[in-house]
Amino acid sequence: KCGGMSFTSKTQQLRALLNSCSSLKHLFQIHTQIIVSGLSQQNCIVLKIVNFFAYHTPINSSSYASLVIKQSHNSSNSWWNILIKNYATGNNCSHSEAIRLFVEMRRFRAASDEFTYPFLFKACSSFLGLKEGKQIHGDAIKIGICNNVYVQNTLIHFYGSCKKIVDAYKVFDLMSFRTVVSWNSIISACVESCWYYDVIEVFRVMRKRGIQPDQTTMVVLLSACAELGDLSLGKWIHCQVIEQGMFVNCQLGTSLVDMYAKCGAVDYARLIFDRIGERNVWTWSAMILGLAQHGFVAQALELFWKMKDCSVRPNYVSFLGVLCACSHVGMVEEGHRLFQEMESVHRIKPMMAHYGAMVDILSRAGRLKEAYKFIIDMPIEADAVIWRTLFSACHIHDISDSSGVGEKVRRRLLGLEPKRSGNLVMVANKYAEIGLWEKAANLRRGMKERRLKKIAGESSVSVF
């Protein structure tokens, strides 16, 4: 008996309470009852507590979760692996807590295995923990687990996320057996490190060795084509998708829309967008941004309203697209309203790009004082791109600097980037246009003495 209740019925009661548990505070209360009842070492009870942490992963709770396992005196690593997996992949926790759990696991002398390391590398990838990941890699080598294909795949992904492409290649080259996931991991690592031409070369080798690509392969390849702006290459990848008879799911369809839009083939992007059976917010956003950036302002705004009518909540890319559209046509009030709506209605915190778009809207409209005040009132420090946007507008709308904004912006810009030749050339040109020849000459002389040269512009043409 346990306080007038049989051992079995008490266990069942506590298990029922754990099933209905919905908060960490509630769990602490139940766990107190478990300890008082002497049931803290019951496997079924401990498993329920572990499952709570597995599904809820509360912030800063990893130390408590590890304490529960230690008190059970069960040396099995399966419970540790469950917790590590869920802290590594959870949405509402710090992924570094998975590493803390691993440290506790080793202190408790529980053995790690091939199920432990993939999620540890995944956790390190999420917070770019290069130092931690390398230490865990060393640990995996010590216990002889590094030849496991699943461990190697996540290790490649980890090094790729940290932009350590040479280390990713080392792991890939040492693999005795590779799956399509292995090839996808090294291709993704190349994209992360901006080795875009290597992406295509790895794909060619992959096909030569008879490995069948999947939808993930094509998504990564299309992202490389989009970054390169190589339409012919993107079309070739699209042809591969058609030849393989692949089903164009939402992710692959979004990648095709994004690639065609970024390569300037907006008509192709719209054609695919209209034919996709399933769309998510990223599909809509890719199309809206593509239309806005290529001057199809009315269509971009129309698509944004249509997206909202379809009950799709816009994200930060959607708003960047419509702000870009407002900038092109001088819709200052509408742009300002959308910027406010982004945070007040949709709880989307503006990023530097959104602030930059808003400054561009005001600057293009010649509202220089408003733009300057907007930058000063920003909750984050404006970068040089934002100051350069306003300085360019001063050059167009107020060349004589009657408003006084131009001089203030010049000081800010040169304070942030005193050695950037492009900034100095802009200032020198401004001086020359208003007849301040001596100042312009002194500035150019200073550039020559400091051996600063303006980087020449580049253009590329695809020849078919």
XYZ file of C-alpha atoms in Angstrom:
464
model
C 0.000 0.000 0.000
C 1.045 3.639 -0.592
C -0.893 6.165 1.562
C -4.099 4.059 1.575
C -3.815 3.326 -2.148
C -2.327 0.224 -3.770
C 1.029 0.507 -5.546
C -0.587 -0.326 -8.898
C -3.452 2.164 -8.596
C -1.066 4.923 -7.434
C 1.139 4.267 -10.466
C -1.895 4.390 -12.770
C -3.091 7.638 -11.191
C 0.313 9.316 -11.658
C 0.554 8.059 -15.237
C -2.886 9.555 -15.944
C -1.770 12.891 -14.439
C 1.376 12.840 -16.590
C -0.743 12.176 -19.692
C -2.785 15.308 -19.001
C 0.234 17.423 -18.012
C 0.564 20.575 -20.141
C 3.090 22.822 -18.370
C 6.451 22.590 -16.641
C 4.930 23.893 -13.402
C 2.316 21.120 -13.476
C 5.045 18.553 -14.167
C 7.070 19.695 -11.122
C 4.008 19.167 -8.905
C 3.382 15.678 -10.297
C 7.056 14.764 -10.054
C 7.057 15.755 -6.368
C 4.229 13.270 -5.818
C 6.179 10.605 -7.737
C 9.262 11.068 -5.506
C 7.160 11.094 -2.282
C 5.409 7.899 -3.430
C 8.761 6.192 -4.100
C 7.998 5.676 -7.780
C 10.836 7.738 -9.282
C 12.603 4.589 -10.508
C 9.595 3.053 -12.237
C 10.418 2.759 -15.952
C 6.851 3.470 -17.086
C 6.766 6.654 -14.978
C 10.197 7.869 -16.086
C 9.278 7.186 -19.709
C 6.192 9.413 -19.359
C 8.332 12.258 -17.961
C 10.918 11.806 -20.715
C 8.110 11.892 -23.302
C 6.836 15.175 -21.812
C 10.231 16.775 -22.355
C 10.458 15.111 -25.757
C 7.237 16.717 -26.987
C 7.349 20.043 -25.140
C 11.117 20.757 -24.810
C 10.671 23.739 -22.443
C 13.449 26.360 -22.511
C 16.310 25.792 -20.007
C 14.838 22.471 -18.880
C 17.571 20.084 -20.075
C 19.281 19.919 -16.644
C 16.005 18.911 -14.986
C 15.309 16.330 -17.699
C 18.746 14.758 -17.210
C 18.204 14.689 -13.425
C 15.018 12.627 -13.906
C 16.946 9.993 -15.886
C 19.792 9.912 -13.342
C 17.368 9.354 -10.464
C 15.907 6.357 -12.278
C 19.333 4.608 -12.052
C 18.733 3.230 -15.542
C 21.960 3.279 -17.562
C 20.197 2.686 -20.905
C 21.024 5.346 -23.502
C 17.647 5.212 -25.266
C 16.055 7.815 -22.974
C 19.047 10.130 -23.416
C 18.772 9.715 -27.182
C 15.051 10.581 -27.115
C 15.764 13.792 -25.203
C 18.781 14.765 -27.344
C 16.773 14.187 -30.528
C 13.900 16.389 -29.434
C 16.046 19.184 -28.008
C 18.022 19.159 -31.257
C 14.926 19.403 -33.458
C 12.417 21.246 -31.215
C 11.033 24.644 -32.241
C 10.564 26.196 -28.812
C 13.934 25.459 -27.202
C 17.591 26.338 -27.442
C 19.256 23.663 -29.559
C 22.445 24.054 -27.521
C 20.566 22.269 -24.709
C 20.999 19.054 -26.705
C 24.770 19.474 -26.242
C 24.329 20.023 -22.487
C 22.316 16.799 -22.329
C 25.095 14.948 -24.143
C 27.651 16.222 -21.603
C 25.393 15.014 -18.765
C 24.941 11.699 -20.547
C 28.714 11.159 -20.688
C 29.115 12.141 -17.029
C 26.499 9.540 -16.160
C 28.599 7.019 -18.147
C 25.719 6.180 -20.496
C 27.084 4.899 -23.807
C 26.499 7.001 -26.925
C 25.777 5.248 -30.225
C 24.935 5.845 -33.903
C 21.534 7.274 -32.872
C 23.107 9.901 -30.593
C 25.497 11.695 -32.954
C 23.284 12.611 -35.953
C 21.076 14.777 -33.734
C 24.061 16.312 -31.967
C 25.484 17.412 -35.334
C 22.024 18.678 -36.310
C 21.919 20.771 -33.107
C 25.403 22.193 -33.786
C 24.317 23.070 -37.349
C 21.341 25.049 -36.077
C 23.407 27.392 -33.870
C 26.615 27.171 -35.983
C 28.523 25.609 -33.090
C 31.723 24.783 -34.971
C 33.835 24.303 -31.829
C 31.244 22.034 -30.183
C 30.675 20.069 -33.400
C 34.395 19.414 -33.891
C 34.682 18.130 -30.314
C 31.724 15.807 -30.868
C 33.288 14.681 -34.173
C 36.441 13.769 -32.252
C 34.363 11.843 -29.728
C 32.635 9.926 -32.535
C 36.030 8.982 -34.010
C 37.222 7.747 -30.592
C 34.363 5.291 -30.167
C 34.568 4.172 -33.806
C 31.150 5.362 -34.899
C 32.316 7.694 -37.682
C 31.937 5.120 -40.463
C 28.161 5.023 -40.015
C 26.508 6.554 -43.097
C 23.854 8.444 -41.067
C 26.518 9.974 -38.826
C 28.598 10.933 -41.875
C 25.622 12.519 -43.671
C 24.799 14.785 -40.720
C 28.503 15.557 -40.264
C 28.711 16.798 -43.884
C 25.588 18.897 -43.281
C 27.132 20.316 -40.089
C 30.378 21.368 -41.777
C 28.407 22.792 -44.704
C 26.221 24.885 -42.371
C 29.381 26.275 -40.748
C 30.787 27.027 -44.251
C 33.678 24.606 -43.726
C 33.377 23.079 -47.176
C 36.901 21.551 -47.165
C 36.057 19.608 -43.983
C 32.733 18.541 -45.523
C 34.578 17.230 -48.594
C 37.028 15.314 -46.362
C 34.159 13.457 -44.702
C 32.457 12.827 -48.064
C 35.649 11.518 -49.723
C 36.257 9.049 -46.863
C 32.797 7.478 -47.160
C 32.882 3.858 -48.290
C 29.134 3.837 -48.938
C 27.025 6.804 -50.049
C 23.274 7.237 -50.287
C 21.402 9.930 -52.201
C 21.266 11.815 -48.884
C 25.093 11.827 -48.813
C 25.200 13.432 -52.270
C 22.466 15.914 -51.312
C 24.425 16.824 -48.170
C 27.640 17.642 -50.050
C 25.706 19.544 -52.749
C 23.972 21.579 -49.998
C 27.334 22.189 -48.328
C 28.659 23.632 -51.610
C 25.646 25.964 -51.837
C 26.114 27.090 -48.203
C 29.736 27.987 -49.005
C 28.806 29.673 -52.331
C 30.750 27.064 -54.355
C 28.003 27.101 -56.962
C 29.954 25.662 -59.891
C 31.062 22.749 -57.687
C 27.362 22.021 -57.143
C 26.882 21.260 -60.843
C 30.126 19.249 -61.036
C 29.132 17.086 -58.036
C 25.732 16.514 -59.643
C 27.397 15.358 -62.886
C 29.574 12.872 -60.946
C 26.507 11.710 -59.023
C 24.627 10.951 -62.265
C 27.712 9.322 -63.815
C 27.844 6.891 -60.883
C 24.237 5.936 -61.415
C 22.787 7.615 -58.319
C 19.188 8.631 -58.896
C 18.536 12.210 -57.723
C 15.426 13.006 -55.714
C 13.340 16.140 -55.217
C 15.704 17.457 -52.536
C 18.610 17.221 -55.002
C 16.728 19.333 -57.524
C 15.680 21.911 -54.925
C 19.319 22.471 -53.911
C 20.508 22.582 -57.551
C 17.836 25.157 -58.421
C 18.901 27.330 -55.489
C 22.460 27.327 -56.905
C 21.148 28.338 -60.352
C 19.115 31.134 -58.751
C 22.175 32.497 -56.945
C 24.242 32.337 -60.144
C 21.431 33.913 -62.174
C 22.132 31.240 -64.792
C 18.868 30.737 -66.670
C 20.204 28.169 -69.155
C 21.526 26.017 -66.299
C 18.230 26.391 -64.446
C 16.307 25.279 -67.527
C 18.603 22.254 -67.836
C 17.827 21.264 -64.216
C 14.116 21.766 -64.937
C 14.477 19.419 -67.920
C 16.078 16.853 -65.595
C 13.021 17.103 -63.326
C 10.712 16.455 -66.313
C 12.865 13.606 -67.697
C 12.951 11.892 -64.290
C 9.155 12.140 -64.126
C 9.356 13.778 -60.715
C 6.221 14.959 -58.993
C 6.512 18.727 -58.534
C 5.574 19.081 -54.893
C 5.263 22.396 -53.049
C 8.967 22.681 -52.189
C 10.195 21.821 -55.695
C 7.582 24.085 -57.301
C 8.622 26.973 -55.047
C 12.279 26.435 -56.011
C 11.369 26.551 -59.713
C 9.381 29.778 -59.232
C 12.259 31.312 -57.254
C 14.892 30.270 -59.821
C 12.994 31.616 -62.838
C 12.118 34.851 -61.013
C 15.712 35.494 -59.882
C 17.005 34.724 -63.388
C 14.635 37.314 -64.868
C 12.240 34.879 -66.572
C 9.204 36.159 -64.660
C 6.773 34.814 -67.277
C 8.080 31.268 -66.748
C 7.917 31.770 -62.972
C 4.265 32.867 -63.211
C 3.410 29.939 -65.492
C 4.763 27.440 -62.953
C 3.187 29.323 -60.044
C -0.257 29.109 -61.687
C 0.161 25.362 -62.356
C 1.344 24.278 -58.898
C -1.366 22.303 -57.136
C -0.142 23.056 -53.631
C 1.285 26.423 -52.583
C 2.559 27.657 -49.255
C 3.570 31.127 -48.071
C 7.075 30.672 -49.557
C 5.611 29.972 -53.002
C 3.491 33.130 -52.876
C 6.391 35.169 -51.477
C 8.855 34.021 -54.162
C 6.414 35.072 -56.884
C 5.529 38.409 -55.246
C 9.193 39.344 -54.722
C 10.088 38.254 -58.264
C 7.355 40.419 -59.780
C 8.257 43.424 -57.609
C 11.992 43.275 -58.331
C 11.419 43.168 -62.078
C 9.018 46.103 -62.160
C 5.676 44.243 -62.343
C 4.368 46.320 -59.478
C 0.617 46.072 -60.069
C 0.821 42.280 -60.418
C 2.946 41.971 -57.245
C 0.472 43.980 -55.175
C -2.513 42.162 -56.684
C -0.931 38.804 -55.818
C -0.243 39.970 -52.251
C -3.931 40.846 -51.724
C -4.958 37.560 -53.367
C -2.672 35.638 -51.008
C -4.352 37.259 -48.007
C -7.780 36.479 -49.490
C -6.703 32.813 -49.662
C -6.059 32.938 -45.868
C -2.297 32.586 -46.304
C -0.493 34.641 -43.666
C 2.307 36.697 -45.253
C 5.874 36.275 -43.999
C 8.918 38.560 -43.994
C 9.670 37.817 -47.688
C 6.090 38.679 -48.715
C 6.394 42.074 -47.029
C 9.805 42.685 -48.546
C 8.229 42.096 -51.956
C 5.349 44.528 -51.480
C 7.602 47.193 -49.945
C 9.865 46.856 -52.985
C 6.790 47.264 -55.220
C 5.659 50.390 -53.324
C 9.147 51.847 -53.759
C 9.031 51.440 -57.556
C 5.760 53.382 -57.949
C 6.157 55.932 -55.159
C 3.357 54.584 -52.939
C 4.762 56.150 -49.778
C 1.648 56.076 -47.586
C 0.735 52.523 -48.623
C 4.320 51.392 -48.009
C 4.334 52.958 -44.558
C 0.972 51.341 -43.739
C 2.242 47.891 -44.795
C 5.446 48.383 -42.800
C 3.392 49.162 -39.668
C 1.006 46.270 -40.354
C 3.893 43.829 -40.567
C 4.674 44.145 -36.860
C 1.374 45.323 -35.359
C -0.893 42.788 -37.116
C 1.345 39.896 -38.176
C 3.937 40.095 -35.368
C 6.809 39.989 -37.871
C 9.853 41.830 -36.551
C 11.328 43.982 -39.350
C 14.787 42.992 -40.549
C 17.490 45.272 -41.956
C 16.176 44.616 -45.487
C 12.689 45.889 -44.505
C 14.112 49.065 -42.976
C 16.206 49.489 -46.118
C 13.112 49.114 -48.311
C 11.247 51.733 -46.271
C 14.186 54.163 -46.545
C 14.210 53.520 -50.296
C 10.481 54.349 -50.508
C 10.976 57.698 -48.738
C 14.231 58.479 -50.581
C 12.830 57.846 -54.067
C 9.916 60.144 -53.233
C 12.380 62.899 -52.266
C 11.281 62.905 -48.628
C 14.855 63.118 -47.394
C 14.247 64.564 -43.923
C 11.647 61.883 -43.208
C 14.044 59.187 -44.413
C 16.829 60.538 -42.189
C 14.519 60.674 -39.141
C 13.293 57.144 -39.917
C 16.903 55.849 -39.881
C 17.740 57.693 -36.637
C 14.597 56.260 -34.970
C 15.360 52.666 -36.046
C 15.663 50.254 -33.079
C 18.757 48.717 -34.702
C 21.892 50.412 -36.008
C 21.517 51.132 -39.722
C 24.114 49.515 -41.983
C 26.121 51.274 -44.707
C 23.711 50.107 -47.442
C 20.856 52.108 -45.882
C 22.994 55.236 -45.493
C 24.250 54.837 -49.077
C 20.635 54.598 -50.328
C 19.782 57.925 -48.693
C 23.031 59.568 -49.840
C 22.274 58.593 -53.463
C 18.811 60.132 -53.088
C 20.360 63.355 -51.733
C 22.526 63.449 -54.856
C 19.359 63.287 -57.034
C 16.801 65.352 -55.072
C 18.957 67.869 -53.190
C 22.324 68.238 -54.911
C 23.032 71.611 -53.246
C 22.146 70.122 -49.809
C 19.742 72.900 -48.873
C 18.090 70.528 -46.384
C 21.412 69.736 -44.654
C 20.623 66.012 -44.790
C 23.329 65.219 -47.324
C 26.202 66.397 -45.103
C 24.856 64.465 -42.086
C 24.527 61.309 -44.179
C 28.007 61.790 -45.651
C 29.535 61.859 -42.156
C 27.613 58.749 -41.110
C 28.515 56.833 -44.259
C 32.236 57.664 -44.193
C 32.285 56.916 -40.459
C 31.003 53.386 -41.162
C 33.069 52.710 -44.290
C 35.986 55.192 -44.464
C 37.982 53.036 -46.881
C 35.249 52.015 -49.310
C 36.255 53.598 -52.600
C 32.695 53.688 -53.963
C 31.578 55.955 -51.101
C 34.488 58.350 -51.647
C 33.777 58.532 -55.399
C 30.107 59.373 -54.667
C 31.155 62.199 -52.332
C 33.763 63.514 -54.802
C 31.198 63.512 -57.642
C 28.733 65.384 -55.425
C 31.356 68.053 -54.663
C 32.200 68.363 -58.377
C 28.544 68.783 -59.412
C 28.012 71.737 -57.054
C 31.326 73.369 -58.059
C 33.421 72.484 -55.009
C 36.330 71.515 -57.251
C 39.030 71.845 -54.619
C 37.239 69.508 -52.197
C 36.628 66.998 -54.993
C 40.299 67.151 -56.052
C 41.531 66.745 -52.463
C 39.310 63.707 -51.962
C 40.513 62.028 -55.172
C 44.137 62.875 -54.283
C 43.636 61.276 -50.882
C 42.250 58.151 -52.559
C 45.304 57.988 -54.820
C 47.700 58.377 -51.881
C 45.893 55.608 -49.982
C 45.850 53.479 -53.148
C 42.070 53.200 -53.105
C 40.508 52.436 -56.463
C 36.895 52.206 -57.412
C 36.012 48.622 -58.272
C 34.900 48.458 -61.888
C 31.371 47.260 -62.656
C 30.934 43.887 -64.330
C 28.377 42.441 -66.736
C 27.950 38.903 -67.981
C 26.262 37.624 -71.120
C 25.168 34.022 -71.690
C 25.954 32.891 -75.239
C 23.878 30.001 -76.541
